[in-house]
CSV table of C-alpha atoms in Angstrom, one decimal:
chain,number,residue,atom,x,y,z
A,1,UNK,CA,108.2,135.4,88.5
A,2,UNK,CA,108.4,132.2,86.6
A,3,UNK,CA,110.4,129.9,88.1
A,4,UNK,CA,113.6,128.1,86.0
A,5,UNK,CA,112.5,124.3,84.9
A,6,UNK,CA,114.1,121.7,86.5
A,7,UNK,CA,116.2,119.2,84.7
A,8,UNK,CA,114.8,115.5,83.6
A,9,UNK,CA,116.0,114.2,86.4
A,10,UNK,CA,114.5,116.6,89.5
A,11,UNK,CA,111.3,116.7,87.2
A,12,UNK,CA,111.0,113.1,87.3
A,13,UNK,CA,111.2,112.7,90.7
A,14,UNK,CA,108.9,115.7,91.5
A,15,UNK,CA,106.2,113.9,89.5
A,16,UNK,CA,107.2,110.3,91.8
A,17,UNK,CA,108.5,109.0,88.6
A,18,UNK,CA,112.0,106.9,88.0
A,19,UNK,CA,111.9,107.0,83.9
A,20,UNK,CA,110.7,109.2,81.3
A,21,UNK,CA,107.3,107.5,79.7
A,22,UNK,CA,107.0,105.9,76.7
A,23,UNK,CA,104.6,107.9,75.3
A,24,UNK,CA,101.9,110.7,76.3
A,25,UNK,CA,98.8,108.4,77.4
A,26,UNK,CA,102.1,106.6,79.6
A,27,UNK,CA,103.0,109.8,81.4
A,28,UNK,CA,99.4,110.9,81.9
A,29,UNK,CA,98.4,107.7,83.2
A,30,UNK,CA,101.5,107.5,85.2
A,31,UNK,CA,101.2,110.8,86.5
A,32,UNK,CA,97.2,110.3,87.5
A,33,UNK,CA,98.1,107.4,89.4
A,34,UNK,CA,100.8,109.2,92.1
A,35,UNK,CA,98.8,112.2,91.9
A,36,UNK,CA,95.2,112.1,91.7
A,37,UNK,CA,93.2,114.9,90.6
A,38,UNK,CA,91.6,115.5,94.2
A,39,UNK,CA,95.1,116.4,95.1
A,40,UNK,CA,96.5,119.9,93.8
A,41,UNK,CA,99.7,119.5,91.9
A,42,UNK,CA,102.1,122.5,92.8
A,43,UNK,CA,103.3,125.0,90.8
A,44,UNK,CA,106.9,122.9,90.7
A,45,UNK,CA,105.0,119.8,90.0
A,46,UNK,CA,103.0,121.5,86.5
A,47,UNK,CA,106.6,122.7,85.3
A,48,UNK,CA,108.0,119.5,86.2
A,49,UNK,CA,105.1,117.8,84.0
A,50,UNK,CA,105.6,120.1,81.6
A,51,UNK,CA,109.4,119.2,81.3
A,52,UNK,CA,108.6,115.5,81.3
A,53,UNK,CA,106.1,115.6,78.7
A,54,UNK,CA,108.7,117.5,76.2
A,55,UNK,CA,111.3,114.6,77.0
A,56,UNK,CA,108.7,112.6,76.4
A,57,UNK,CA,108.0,114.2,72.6
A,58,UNK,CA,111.9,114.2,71.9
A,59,UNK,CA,112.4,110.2,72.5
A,60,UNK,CA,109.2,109.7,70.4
A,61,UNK,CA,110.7,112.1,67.5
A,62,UNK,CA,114.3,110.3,68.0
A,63,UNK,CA,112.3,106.6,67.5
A,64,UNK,CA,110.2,108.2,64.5
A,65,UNK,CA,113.0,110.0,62.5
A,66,UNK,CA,114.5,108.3,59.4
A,67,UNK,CA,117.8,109.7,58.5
A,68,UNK,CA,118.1,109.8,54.0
């Protein structure tokens, strides 16, 4: 069973994060540097990640989008 995602928030902080990244390289870098790769992230951790990095995409679609 798949577990719900958690919200921005609860995500954030699973990842040892206080804001959602600028951009992808951001998160990744950011994410590298509280978890490094000889250190298994949990299954709540990759969901987490995986919720960030879509907030992520949203606020770089909301700074790229020109309204006509």
């Amino acid at each position: 069973m798949i577990p719900d995602p958690p919200d921005v928030a609860t995500a954030l902080d699973l990842l040892g994060l206080t804001v959602v990244p600028e951009d992808f390289e951001a998160l990744s870098c950011q994410v590298a540097w509280t978890h490094p790769a000889a250190v298994a992230m949990s299954d709540a951790q990759s969901l987490a990640y995986r919720v960030v990095w879509e907030a992520v995409e949203k606020c770089i679609e909301s700074r790229t989008r020109v309204d006509l």
